[in-house]
Amino acid sequence: MSLLDHTHNPEAQSFVASANLADSDFPLQNLPYGLFRRAGSNESARVGIAIGDQVLDLRLAASAGRWSSAVQVLLQPLADGDLNSFMAQSASKRRLVRHALFDALAEGSKQQSALTACLLPQAQAQMAVPCRIGDYTDFYTGIHHATTVGKLFRPDNPLLPNYKWVPIGYHGRSSSIGVSGSTVRRPLGQLMPPGAEVPVRAACKRLDHELELGLFVAGGNALGEPIPMADADEHMFGVTLLNDWSARDMQGWEYQPLGPFLAKNFATTISPWIVSMDALEPFRIAFAHPASDPQPLPYLDSDKNRSEGGYEIELEVWLQTETMRAAGEPATRLMRSNFKHAYWTLAQMLTHHASNGCNLQPGDLLGTGTQSGPEASEGGSMLELSLGGKQSLSLPNGETRAFLADGDCVSLRAFASKDGARRIGFGECSATIVPAPQL
Amino acid sequence: MSLLDHTHNPEAQSFVASANLADSDFPLQNLPYGLFRRAGSNESARVGIAIGDQVLDLRLAASAGRWSSAVQVLLQPLADGDLNSFMAQSASKRRLVRHALFDALAEGSKQQSALTACLLPQAQAQMAVPCRIGDYTDFYTGIHHATTVGKLFRPDNPLLPNYKWVPIGYHGRSSSIGVSGSTVRRPLGQLMPPGAEVPVRAACKRLDHELELGLFVAGGNALGEPIPMADADEHMFGVTLLNDWSARDMQGWEYQPLGPFLAKNFATTISPWIVSMDALEPFRIAFAHPASDPQPLPYLDSDKNRSEGGYEIELEVWLQTETMRAAGEPATRLMRSNFKHAYWTLAQMLTHHASNGCNLQPGDLLGTGTQSGPEASEGGSMLELSLGGKQSLSLPNGETRAFLADGDCVSLRAFASKDGARRIGFGECSATIVPAPQL
């Protein structure tokens, strides 16, 4: 925990009063990055920092604030709306900016009046995908998810032999990644109805969410040059929530032998604020596979990964149906889980990805796979919670769901908290399902 | 064949003499697009057109030539080095530019002296990936490849039940796409040796090429809005050769259940010149699945696809080993095949990809999958030619290969030819394997 510093002091407060509320996702200790426009404006998108219920506009703050010359240089790409170029900076330079922003936004800061003029209420900000995502990869680190889903297909052998050796992953679609607040159109696709011999084209009947985190890559690696575990942290920028929407009926018919394709690539939704690795530093935990499991091959192993490679992050899925919304009823929580249950760490995902020389680039996104907990009630997808669609969930208003219905709004939420640290929130990752196009 | 026009006249000649040689890949009727720099220069990349053994520099030609005002506007993104923006134009506008360039480069053109000053020998041009490839998808349309590879794993049931219904595809990695002339580093990876119970990390021992074509997307579609078959041609820009390098031993161990990942994403190589759909227009052929096979679902069917959805394109793989190169011996041809054997057309690939609302974007790349012919000698990969590595190929100089060795240079070549049409070439897609990094 050598990297804990005064920006992790749980007592520190901001001059932005809303950041000091105990339940704020965005206290002074968080300072996540996002991309926004003033709602209704045509201005080009700007990089901002969430603080309480406000956004600090970094285009304005870069010139209005007083910064050291080193920080001023680092703020320039942020002032230009180019988060990718900032992501490419070294971890120590990114930390320098965190410290400068923390000090400037702290209670008693001499910059209070200058920076107050650079704040915009989040309610007036329209968020966008925060950076240019060159490539998006989705992993499969949720072992309880992999086991439960595997059981549906292979009751005797739910986990394939490679699972405990290989951080399984596959490439996803960048173009269809959207930010929280979007709608998701139910996809049309080929389905093979049970017992049928000929597939049909129809609207997906088994539409599902998947509860994931997304890791954004910081600096990249040159093609052909793997990233050793010892360097993995340096290449990690921060984390969002990620909903890997899935069309289960399309997936079942199309996925052999090359993996999921149209069942996934119609939409992925992320939360707008990238929580930096620095903000998550207090929530690192020891990480080790059970002694009865194979230990990682050396290229996926390091002392640091064992002593603090994991992160303890609470995860939740909430659902508000159209009926609930119309009646003014709040969303209901479908489940909760924790990222500590993942079978592979963020560092192992990243190192494995580059282990064959594949070149990662600043802004690339690595999904963690569905993060289900060990209990049946902790499934991170409807597929798990409804036992493959066989057992509908009852919602508080009497509605039932085996899979998602048009009008359903699914929200992922996450936060990290522990004694002695300020609670860090991730905000929301929400999207509402709209009907499929006419056939 | 209603779109054949004077730019397809096989008798037409260019004032660039090398374009008129019978074996030139780049006659006046071709005019493919590429991105280049003067070799050794630091200038920003420019869009060019291949003509004979020359490149027409479109930055220079846009201002040196005399163009209609409509063409002048369309040339602007090309003059700016931004092929993507030109790709996004309608098919009729792209055709307008083809006609203007054809007329300007034709024998007797009044622009001969102005445009001669805009030519650079291809030998002095360093080619680059021609456009920004947002997303790269690889299909699996080579039914002979799918059958042969399937037999290695499932002798009784080589083709899975979905193959003849679904144009199978999966997402690939954009960042590691390189252009012909690159080296490809043999990847390190996890391998499970035969009979072993514990995997090892080692250099890939079964490195392979795959002979494919790559389709570049022209205009895109909005998220949630499928592209009907009737509109597919409008969204197709042009075609390159594509080598989908594959690490077979890594692939066998990692690919269940989510498909190929590190076995593929260490490198993909494409040829530098995008041959436009217009140039390929004379080589369209009727396309239909055998009556004994399932007929495509209506969303993948159209009269035009049946009457002329296929393309007859000869495909070849050549190999020059390090020993051959040192001895001054030429490359040897490993196989030949033809794109007419593909089970799905380019239009079906594109329409299927967008059929769930997935948004395609200008410059996206869609690989066709390995294009093997029906004969065993026509395999588009070493995996097929060596029967899964069991039977080495003998090369003319006495060397043998089951898979690829360090120093091997693999070249894909392709051309379209028929009576009454000028032969259209694709140039080369070559890359040389360099040794894996030290473990």
PDB file of N, CA and C in Angstrom, chain A residues 226-307:
ATOM      1  N   PRO A 226       5.613  -8.082 -25.252  1.00  0.00           N
ATOM      2  CA  PRO A 226       4.710  -8.343 -24.124  1.00  0.00           C
ATOM      3  C   PRO A 226       4.918  -7.374 -22.960  1.00  0.00           C
ATOM      4  N   ILE A 227       3.911  -7.278 -22.107  1.00  0.00           N
ATOM      5  CA  ILE A 227       3.986  -6.462 -20.893  1.00  0.00           C
ATOM      6  C   ILE A 227       4.145  -7.412 -19.706  1.00  0.00           C
ATOM      7  N   PRO A 228       5.275  -7.367 -19.013  1.00  0.00           N
ATOM      8  CA  PRO A 228       5.421  -8.266 -17.858  1.00  0.00           C
ATOM      9  C   PRO A 228       4.491  -7.852 -16.721  1.00  0.00           C
ATOM     10  N   MET A 229       4.175  -8.810 -15.857  1.00  0.00           N
ATOM     11  CA  MET A 229       3.305  -8.516 -14.708  1.00  0.00           C
ATOM     12  C   MET A 229       3.846  -7.345 -13.888  1.00  0.00           C
ATOM     13  N   ALA A 230       5.169  -7.251 -13.784  1.00  0.00           N
ATOM     14  CA  ALA A 230       5.765  -6.190 -12.963  1.00  0.00           C
ATOM     15  C   ALA A 230       5.408  -4.806 -13.503  1.00  0.00           C
ATOM     16  N   ASP A 231       5.099  -4.717 -14.796  1.00  0.00           N
ATOM     17  CA  ASP A 231       4.784  -3.415 -15.391  1.00  0.00           C
ATOM     18  C   ASP A 231       3.290  -3.188 -15.581  1.00  0.00           C
ATOM     19  N   ALA A 232       2.461  -4.154 -15.218  1.00  0.00           N
ATOM     20  CA  ALA A 232       1.049  -4.075 -15.579  1.00  0.00           C
ATOM     21  C   ALA A 232       0.382  -2.826 -14.996  1.00  0.00           C
ATOM     22  N   ASP A 233       0.671  -2.510 -13.734  1.00  0.00           N
ATOM     23  CA  ASP A 233       0.003  -1.363 -13.108  1.00  0.00           C
ATOM     24  C   ASP A 233       0.234  -0.074 -13.896  1.00  0.00           C
ATOM     25  N   GLU A 234       1.435   0.073 -14.404  1.00  0.00           N
ATOM     26  CA  GLU A 234       1.800   1.270 -15.158  1.00  0.00           C
ATOM     27  C   GLU A 234       0.875   1.465 -16.370  1.00  0.00           C
ATOM     28  N   HIS A 235       0.335   0.366 -16.903  1.00  0.00           N
ATOM     29  CA  HIS A 235      -0.483   0.410 -18.123  1.00  0.00           C
ATOM     30  C   HIS A 235      -1.984   0.480 -17.844  1.00  0.00           C
ATOM     31  N   MET A 236      -2.356   0.620 -16.565  1.00  0.00           N
ATOM     32  CA  MET A 236      -3.773   0.638 -16.210  1.00  0.00           C
ATOM     33  C   MET A 236      -4.197   2.062 -15.881  1.00  0.00           C
ATOM     34  N   PHE A 237      -5.233   2.556 -16.545  1.00  0.00           N
ATOM     35  CA  PHE A 237      -5.670   3.939 -16.327  1.00  0.00           C
ATOM     36  C   PHE A 237      -6.782   4.041 -15.305  1.00  0.00           C
ATOM     37  N   GLY A 238      -7.839   3.253 -15.492  1.00  0.00           N
ATOM     38  CA  GLY A 238      -8.965   3.360 -14.579  1.00  0.00           C
ATOM     39  C   GLY A 238     -10.088   2.430 -14.982  1.00  0.00           C
ATOM     40  N   VAL A 239     -11.184   2.517 -14.243  1.00  0.00           N
ATOM     41  CA  VAL A 239     -12.227   1.505 -14.311  1.00  0.00           C
ATOM     42  C   VAL A 239     -13.600   2.168 -14.430  1.00  0.00           C
ATOM     43  N   THR A 240     -14.451   1.594 -15.279  1.00  0.00           N
ATOM     44  CA  THR A 240     -15.875   1.977 -15.344  1.00  0.00           C
ATOM     45  C   THR A 240     -16.724   0.736 -15.101  1.00  0.00           C
ATOM     46  N   LEU A 241     -18.017   0.964 -14.971  1.00  0.00           N
ATOM     47  CA  LEU A 241     -18.977  -0.132 -15.058  1.00  0.00           C
ATOM     48  C   LEU A 241     -19.231  -0.447 -16.520  1.00  0.00           C
ATOM     49  N   LEU A 242     -19.599  -1.681 -16.805  1.00  0.00           N
ATOM     50  CA  LEU A 242     -19.808  -2.103 -18.200  1.00  0.00           C
ATOM     51  C   LEU A 242     -20.937  -3.120 -18.253  1.00  0.00           C
ATOM     52  N   ASN A 243     -21.930  -2.828 -19.078  1.00  0.00           N
ATOM     53  CA  ASN A 243     -23.029  -3.771 -19.300  1.00  0.00           C
ATOM     54  C   ASN A 243     -22.860  -4.399 -20.674  1.00  0.00           C
ATOM     55  N   ASP A 244     -22.531  -5.669 -20.683  1.00  0.00           N
ATOM     56  CA  ASP A 244     -22.319  -6.430 -21.920  1.00  0.00           C
ATOM     57  C   ASP A 244     -23.647  -7.074 -22.317  1.00  0.00           C
ATOM     58  N   TRP A 245     -24.523  -6.259 -22.927  1.00  0.00           N
ATOM     59  CA  TRP A 245     -25.845  -6.743 -23.343  1.00  0.00           C
ATOM     60  C   TRP A 245     -25.710  -8.010 -24.182  1.00  0.00           C
ATOM     61  N   SER A 246     -26.586  -8.948 -23.947  1.00  0.00           N
ATOM     62  CA  SER A 246     -26.449 -10.260 -24.594  1.00  0.00           C
ATOM     63  C   SER A 246     -27.809 -10.778 -25.027  1.00  0.00           C
ATOM     64  N   ALA A 247     -27.848 -11.299 -26.257  1.00  0.00           N
ATOM     65  CA  ALA A 247     -29.060 -11.918 -26.791  1.00  0.00           C
ATOM     66  C   ALA A 247     -28.860 -13.428 -26.711  1.00  0.00           C
ATOM     67  N   ARG A 248     -29.384 -14.034 -25.646  1.00  0.00           N
ATOM     68  CA  ARG A 248     -29.027 -15.425 -25.329  1.00  0.00           C
ATOM     69  C   ARG A 248     -29.474 -16.411 -26.391  1.00  0.00           C
ATOM     70  N   ASP A 249     -30.649 -16.151 -26.996  1.00  0.00           N
ATOM     71  CA  ASP A 249     -31.131 -17.108 -27.999  1.00  0.00           C
ATOM     72  C   ASP A 249     -30.288 -17.017 -29.276  1.00  0.00           C
ATOM     73  N   MET A 250     -29.905 -15.790 -29.661  1.00  0.00           N
ATOM     74  CA  MET A 250     -29.010 -15.648 -30.801  1.00  0.00           C
ATOM     75  C   MET A 250     -27.647 -16.276 -30.485  1.00  0.00           C
ATOM     76  N   GLN A 251     -27.185 -16.063 -29.251  1.00  0.00           N
ATOM     77  CA  GLN A 251     -25.868 -16.571 -28.846  1.00  0.00           C
ATOM     78  C   GLN A 251     -25.798 -18.091 -28.932  1.00  0.00           C
ATOM     79  N   GLY A 252     -26.839 -18.749 -28.462  1.00  0.00           N
ATOM     80  CA  GLY A 252     -26.846 -20.210 -28.459  1.00  0.00           C
ATOM     81  C   GLY A 252     -26.748 -20.807 -29.856  1.00  0.00           C
ATOM     82  N   TRP A 253     -27.322 -20.106 -30.823  1.00  0.00           N
ATOM     83  CA  TRP A 253     -27.352 -20.627 -32.197  1.00  0.00           C
ATOM     84  C   TRP A 253     -26.097 -20.261 -32.975  1.00  0.00           C
ATOM     85  N   GLU A 254     -25.493 -19.125 -32.705  1.00  0.00           N
ATOM     86  CA  GLU A 254     -24.405 -18.649 -33.570  1.00  0.00           C
ATOM     87  C   GLU A 254     -23.004 -18.940 -33.045  1.00  0.00           C
ATOM     88  N   TYR A 255     -22.840 -19.250 -31.752  1.00  0.00           N
ATOM     89  CA  TYR A 255     -21.511 -19.055 -31.153  1.00  0.00           C
ATOM     90  C   TYR A 255     -20.496 -20.163 -31.427  1.00  0.00           C
ATOM     91  N   GLN A 256     -20.925 -21.283 -31.976  1.00  0.00           N
ATOM     92  CA  GLN A 256     -19.953 -22.318 -32.326  1.00  0.00           C
ATOM     93  C   GLN A 256     -19.526 -22.165 -33.781  1.00  0.00           C
ATOM     94  N   PRO A 257     -18.273 -22.254 -34.132  1.00  0.00           N
ATOM     95  CA  PRO A 257     -17.121 -22.506 -33.261  1.00  0.00           C
ATOM     96  C   PRO A 257     -16.298 -21.268 -32.937  1.00  0.00           C
ATOM     97  N   LEU A 258     -16.715 -20.062 -33.320  1.00  0.00           N
ATOM     98  CA  LEU A 258     -15.800 -18.914 -33.215  1.00  0.00           C
ATOM     99  C   LEU A 258     -16.180 -17.915 -32.133  1.00  0.00           C
ATOM    100  N   GLY A 259     -17.219 -18.235 -31.333  1.00  0.00           N
ATOM    101  CA  GLY A 259     -17.545 -17.378 -30.205  1.00  0.00           C
ATOM    102  C   GLY A 259     -18.697 -16.439 -30.502  1.00  0.00           C
ATOM    103  N   PRO A 260     -19.082 -15.632 -29.501  1.00  0.00           N
ATOM    104  CA  PRO A 260     -20.226 -14.726 -29.635  1.00  0.00           C
ATOM    105  C   PRO A 260     -19.944 -13.626 -30.662  1.00  0.00           C
ATOM    106  N   PHE A 261     -20.972 -13.227 -31.400  1.00  0.00           N
ATOM    107  CA  PHE A 261     -20.793 -12.208 -32.439  1.00  0.00           C
ATOM    108  C   PHE A 261     -22.000 -11.260 -32.410  1.00  0.00           C
ATOM    109  N   LEU A 262     -23.048 -11.576 -33.183  1.00  0.00           N
ATOM    110  CA  LEU A 262     -24.204 -10.682 -33.210  1.00  0.00           C
ATOM    111  C   LEU A 262     -24.985 -10.706 -31.897  1.00  0.00           C
ATOM    112  N   ALA A 263     -24.778 -11.741 -31.092  1.00  0.00           N
ATOM    113  CA  ALA A 263     -25.458 -11.820 -29.803  1.00  0.00           C
ATOM    114  C   ALA A 263     -24.934 -10.783 -28.814  1.00  0.00           C
ATOM    115  N   LYS A 264     -23.835 -10.132 -29.157  1.00  0.00           N
ATOM    116  CA  LYS A 264     -23.198  -9.186 -28.244  1.00  0.00           C
ATOM    117  C   LYS A 264     -22.987  -7.811 -28.878  1.00  0.00           C
ATOM    118  N   ASN A 265     -22.744  -7.750 -30.170  1.00  0.00           N
ATOM    119  CA  ASN A 265     -22.189  -6.514 -30.732  1.00  0.00           C
ATOM    120  C   ASN A 265     -23.228  -5.453 -31.072  1.00  0.00           C
ATOM    121  N   PHE A 266     -24.491  -5.672 -30.711  1.00  0.00           N
ATOM    122  CA  PHE A 266     -25.506  -4.647 -30.961  1.00  0.00           C
ATOM    123  C   PHE A 266     -25.425  -3.509 -29.943  1.00  0.00           C
ATOM    124  N   ALA A 267     -24.828  -3.746 -28.784  1.00  0.00           N
ATOM    125  CA  ALA A 267     -24.697  -2.675 -27.789  1.00  0.00           C
ATOM    126  C   ALA A 267     -23.840  -3.109 -26.610  1.00  0.00           C
ATOM    127  N   THR A 268     -23.025  -2.197 -26.137  1.00  0.00           N
ATOM    128  CA  THR A 268     -22.339  -2.310 -24.854  1.00  0.00           C
ATOM    129  C   THR A 268     -22.492  -0.941 -24.198  1.00  0.00           C
ATOM    130  N   THR A 269     -22.822  -0.915 -22.924  1.00  0.00           N
ATOM    131  CA  THR A 269     -23.005   0.376 -22.242  1.00  0.00           C
ATOM    132  C   THR A 269     -21.994   0.511 -21.110  1.00  0.00           C
ATOM    133  N   ILE A 270     -21.359   1.671 -21.037  1.00  0.00           N
ATOM    134  CA  ILE A 270     -20.422   1.926 -19.932  1.00  0.00           C
ATOM    135  C   ILE A 270     -20.882   3.134 -19.135  1.00  0.00           C
ATOM    136  N   SER A 271     -20.420   3.201 -17.884  1.00  0.00           N
ATOM    137  CA  SER A 271     -20.689   4.378 -17.066  1.00  0.00           C
ATOM    138  C   SER A 271     -19.767   5.504 -17.529  1.00  0.00           C
ATOM    139  N   PRO A 272     -20.183   6.762 -17.357  1.00  0.00           N
ATOM    140  CA  PRO A 272     -19.439   7.860 -17.987  1.00  0.00           C
ATOM    141  C   PRO A 272     -18.140   8.250 -17.293  1.00  0.00           C
ATOM    142  N   TRP A 273     -17.966   7.867 -16.037  1.00  0.00           N
ATOM    143  CA  TRP A 273     -16.812   8.359 -15.274  1.00  0.00           C
ATOM    144  C   TRP A 273     -15.780   7.260 -15.083  1.00  0.00           C
ATOM    145  N   ILE A 274     -14.557   7.507 -15.529  1.00  0.00           N
ATOM    146  CA  ILE A 274     -13.475   6.529 -15.346  1.00  0.00           C
ATOM    147  C   ILE A 274     -12.811   6.793 -14.001  1.00  0.00           C
ATOM    148  N   VAL A 275     -12.999   5.862 -13.083  1.00  0.00           N
ATOM    149  CA  VAL A 275     -12.394   5.961 -11.751  1.00  0.00           C
ATOM    150  C   VAL A 275     -10.941   5.513 -11.874  1.00  0.00           C
ATOM    151  N   SER A 276     -10.029   6.398 -11.506  1.00  0.00           N
ATOM    152  CA  SER A 276      -8.606   6.100 -11.738  1.00  0.00           C
ATOM    153  C   SER A 276      -8.107   5.000 -10.815  1.00  0.00           C
ATOM    154  N   MET A 277      -7.049   4.334 -11.232  1.00  0.00           N
ATOM    155  CA  MET A 277      -6.435   3.320 -10.382  1.00  0.00           C
ATOM    156  C   MET A 277      -5.962   3.946  -9.066  1.00  0.00           C
ATOM    157  N   ASP A 278      -5.525   5.189  -9.134  1.00  0.00           N
ATOM    158  CA  ASP A 278      -5.095   5.860  -7.900  1.00  0.00           C
ATOM    159  C   ASP A 278      -6.232   5.961  -6.893  1.00  0.00           C
ATOM    160  N   ALA A 279      -7.430   6.291  -7.376  1.00  0.00           N
ATOM    161  CA  ALA A 279      -8.566   6.408  -6.457  1.00  0.00           C
ATOM    162  C   ALA A 279      -8.902   5.061  -5.827  1.00  0.00           C
ATOM    163  N   LEU A 280      -8.599   3.972  -6.541  1.00  0.00           N
ATOM    164  CA  LEU A 280      -8.940   2.632  -6.048  1.00  0.00           C
ATOM    165  C   LEU A 280      -7.829   2.019  -5.201  1.00  0.00           C
ATOM    166  N   GLU A 281      -6.716   2.713  -5.093  1.00  0.00           N
ATOM    167  CA  GLU A 281      -5.549   2.165  -4.391  1.00  0.00           C
ATOM    168  C   GLU A 281      -5.875   1.658  -2.970  1.00  0.00           C
ATOM    169  N   PRO A 282      -6.705   2.360  -2.186  1.00  0.00           N
ATOM    170  CA  PRO A 282      -6.974   1.862  -0.823  1.00  0.00           C
ATOM    171  C   PRO A 282      -7.749   0.543  -0.799  1.00  0.00           C
ATOM    172  N   PHE A 283      -8.305   0.141  -1.924  1.00  0.00           N
ATOM    173  CA  PHE A 283      -9.212  -1.008  -1.919  1.00  0.00           C
ATOM    174  C   PHE A 283      -8.581  -2.247  -2.530  1.00  0.00           C
ATOM    175  N   ARG A 284      -7.268  -2.199  -2.690  1.00  0.00           N
ATOM    176  CA  ARG A 284      -6.535  -3.386  -3.120  1.00  0.00           C
ATOM    177  C   ARG A 284      -6.622  -4.453  -2.032  1.00  0.00           C
ATOM    178  N   ILE A 285      -6.675  -5.697  -2.474  1.00  0.00           N
ATOM    179  CA  ILE A 285      -6.685  -6.807  -1.520  1.00  0.00           C
ATOM    180  C   ILE A 285      -5.750  -7.900  -2.020  1.00  0.00           C
ATOM    181  N   ALA A 286      -5.351  -8.756  -1.077  1.00  0.00           N
ATOM    182  CA  ALA A 286      -4.534  -9.915  -1.453  1.00  0.00           C
ATOM    183  C   ALA A 286      -5.326 -10.771  -2.430  1.00  0.00           C
ATOM    184  N   PHE A 287      -4.616 -11.441  -3.287  1.00  0.00           N
ATOM    185  CA  PHE A 287      -5.269 -12.221  -4.323  1.00  0.00           C
ATOM    186  C   PHE A 287      -4.497 -13.512  -4.530  1.00  0.00           C
ATOM    187  N   ALA A 288      -5.168 -14.616  -4.367  1.00  0.00           N
ATOM    188  CA  ALA A 288      -4.492 -15.895  -4.632  1.00  0.00           C
ATOM    189  C   ALA A 288      -5.530 -16.934  -5.009  1.00  0.00           C
ATOM    190  N   HIS A 289      -5.191 -17.794  -5.912  1.00  0.00           N
ATOM    191  CA  HIS A 289      -6.058 -18.932  -6.193  1.00  0.00           C
ATOM    192  C   HIS A 289      -5.969 -19.918  -5.037  1.00  0.00           C
ATOM    193  N   PRO A 290      -7.050 -20.636  -4.766  1.00  0.00           N
ATOM    194  CA  PRO A 290      -6.991 -21.653  -3.712  1.00  0.00           C
ATOM    195  C   PRO A 290      -5.839 -22.621  -3.974  1.00  0.00           C
ATOM    196  N   ALA A 291      -5.255 -23.129  -2.895  1.00  0.00           N
ATOM    197  CA  ALA A 291      -4.110 -24.032  -3.048  1.00  0.00           C
ATOM    198  C   ALA A 291      -4.489 -25.268  -3.850  1.00  0.00           C
ATOM    199  N   SER A 292      -5.769 -25.634  -3.822  1.00  0.00           N
ATOM    200  CA  SER A 292      -6.203 -26.819  -4.570  1.00  0.00           C
ATOM    201  C   SER A 292      -6.308 -26.545  -6.070  1.00  0.00           C
ATOM    202  N   ASP A 293      -6.241 -25.289  -6.454  1.00  0.00           N
ATOM    203  CA  ASP A 293      -6.290 -24.928  -7.877  1.00  0.00           C
ATOM    204  C   ASP A 293      -4.878 -24.823  -8.439  1.00  0.00           C
ATOM    205  N   PRO A 294      -4.754 -24.944  -9.762  1.00  0.00           N
ATOM    206  CA  PRO A 294      -3.432 -24.687 -10.360  1.00  0.00           C
ATOM    207  C   PRO A 294      -2.981 -23.267 -10.066  1.00  0.00           C
ATOM    208  N   GLN A 295      -1.714 -23.115  -9.766  1.00  0.00           N
ATOM    209  CA  GLN A 295      -1.176 -21.768  -9.568  1.00  0.00           C
ATOM    210  C   GLN A 295      -0.825 -21.176 -10.935  1.00  0.00           C
ATOM    211  N   PRO A 296      -0.914 -19.841 -11.054  1.00  0.00           N
ATOM    212  CA  PRO A 296      -0.692 -19.233 -12.374  1.00  0.00           C
ATOM    213  C   PRO A 296       0.704 -19.552 -12.913  1.00  0.00           C
ATOM    214  N   LEU A 297       0.804 -19.697 -14.229  1.00  0.00           N
ATOM    215  CA  LEU A 297       2.116 -19.804 -14.846  1.00  0.00           C
ATOM    216  C   LEU A 297       2.912 -18.549 -14.499  1.00  0.00           C
ATOM    217  N   PRO A 298       4.234 -18.645 -14.491  1.00  0.00           N
ATOM    218  CA  PRO A 298       5.047 -17.512 -14.012  1.00  0.00           C
ATOM    219  C   PRO A 298       4.739 -16.183 -14.701  1.00  0.00           C
ATOM    220  N   TYR A 299       4.391 -16.194 -15.982  1.00  0.00           N
ATOM    221  CA  TYR A 299       4.167 -14.907 -16.658  1.00  0.00           C
ATOM    222  C   TYR A 299       2.918 -14.209 -16.138  1.00  0.00           C
ATOM    223  N   LEU A 300       2.051 -14.938 -15.408  1.00  0.00           N
ATOM    224  CA  LEU A 300       0.842 -14.345 -14.835  1.00  0.00           C
ATOM    225  C   LEU A 300       0.935 -14.194 -13.320  1.00  0.00           C
ATOM    226  N   ASP A 301       2.130 -14.309 -12.805  1.00  0.00           N
ATOM    227  CA  ASP A 301       2.305 -14.322 -11.360  1.00  0.00           C
ATOM    228  C   ASP A 301       3.295 -13.228 -10.953  1.00  0.00           C
ATOM    229  N   SER A 302       3.057 -12.652  -9.785  1.00  0.00           N
ATOM    230  CA  SER A 302       4.040 -11.717  -9.207  1.00  0.00           C
ATOM    231  C   SER A 302       3.715 -11.582  -7.731  1.00  0.00           C
ATOM    232  N   ASP A 303       4.706 -11.194  -6.964  1.00  0.00           N
ATOM    233  CA  ASP A 303       4.474 -10.981  -5.530  1.00  0.00           C
ATOM    234  C   ASP A 303       3.402  -9.926  -5.318  1.00  0.00           C
ATOM    235  N   LYS A 304       3.494  -8.845  -6.098  1.00  0.00           N
ATOM    236  CA  LYS A 304       2.533  -7.763  -5.913  1.00  0.00           C
ATOM    237  C   LYS A 304       1.122  -8.246  -6.229  1.00  0.00           C
ATOM    238  N   ASN A 305       0.988  -9.067  -7.278  1.00  0.00           N
ATOM    239  CA  ASN A 305      -0.339  -9.558  -7.626  1.00  0.00           C
ATOM    240  C   ASN A 305      -0.910 -10.392  -6.482  1.00  0.00           C
ATOM    241  N   ARG A 306      -0.057 -11.190  -5.839  1.00  0.00           N
ATOM    242  CA  ARG A 306      -0.531 -11.999  -4.705  1.00  0.00           C
ATOM    243  C   ARG A 306      -0.870 -11.141  -3.496  1.00  0.00           C
ATOM    244  N   SER A 307      -0.034 -10.136  -3.256  1.00  0.00           N
ATOM    245  CA  SER A 307      -0.238  -9.377  -2.012  1.00  0.00           C
ATOM    246  C   SER A 307      -1.326  -8.323  -2.159  1.00  0.00           C
TER     247      SER A 307
END
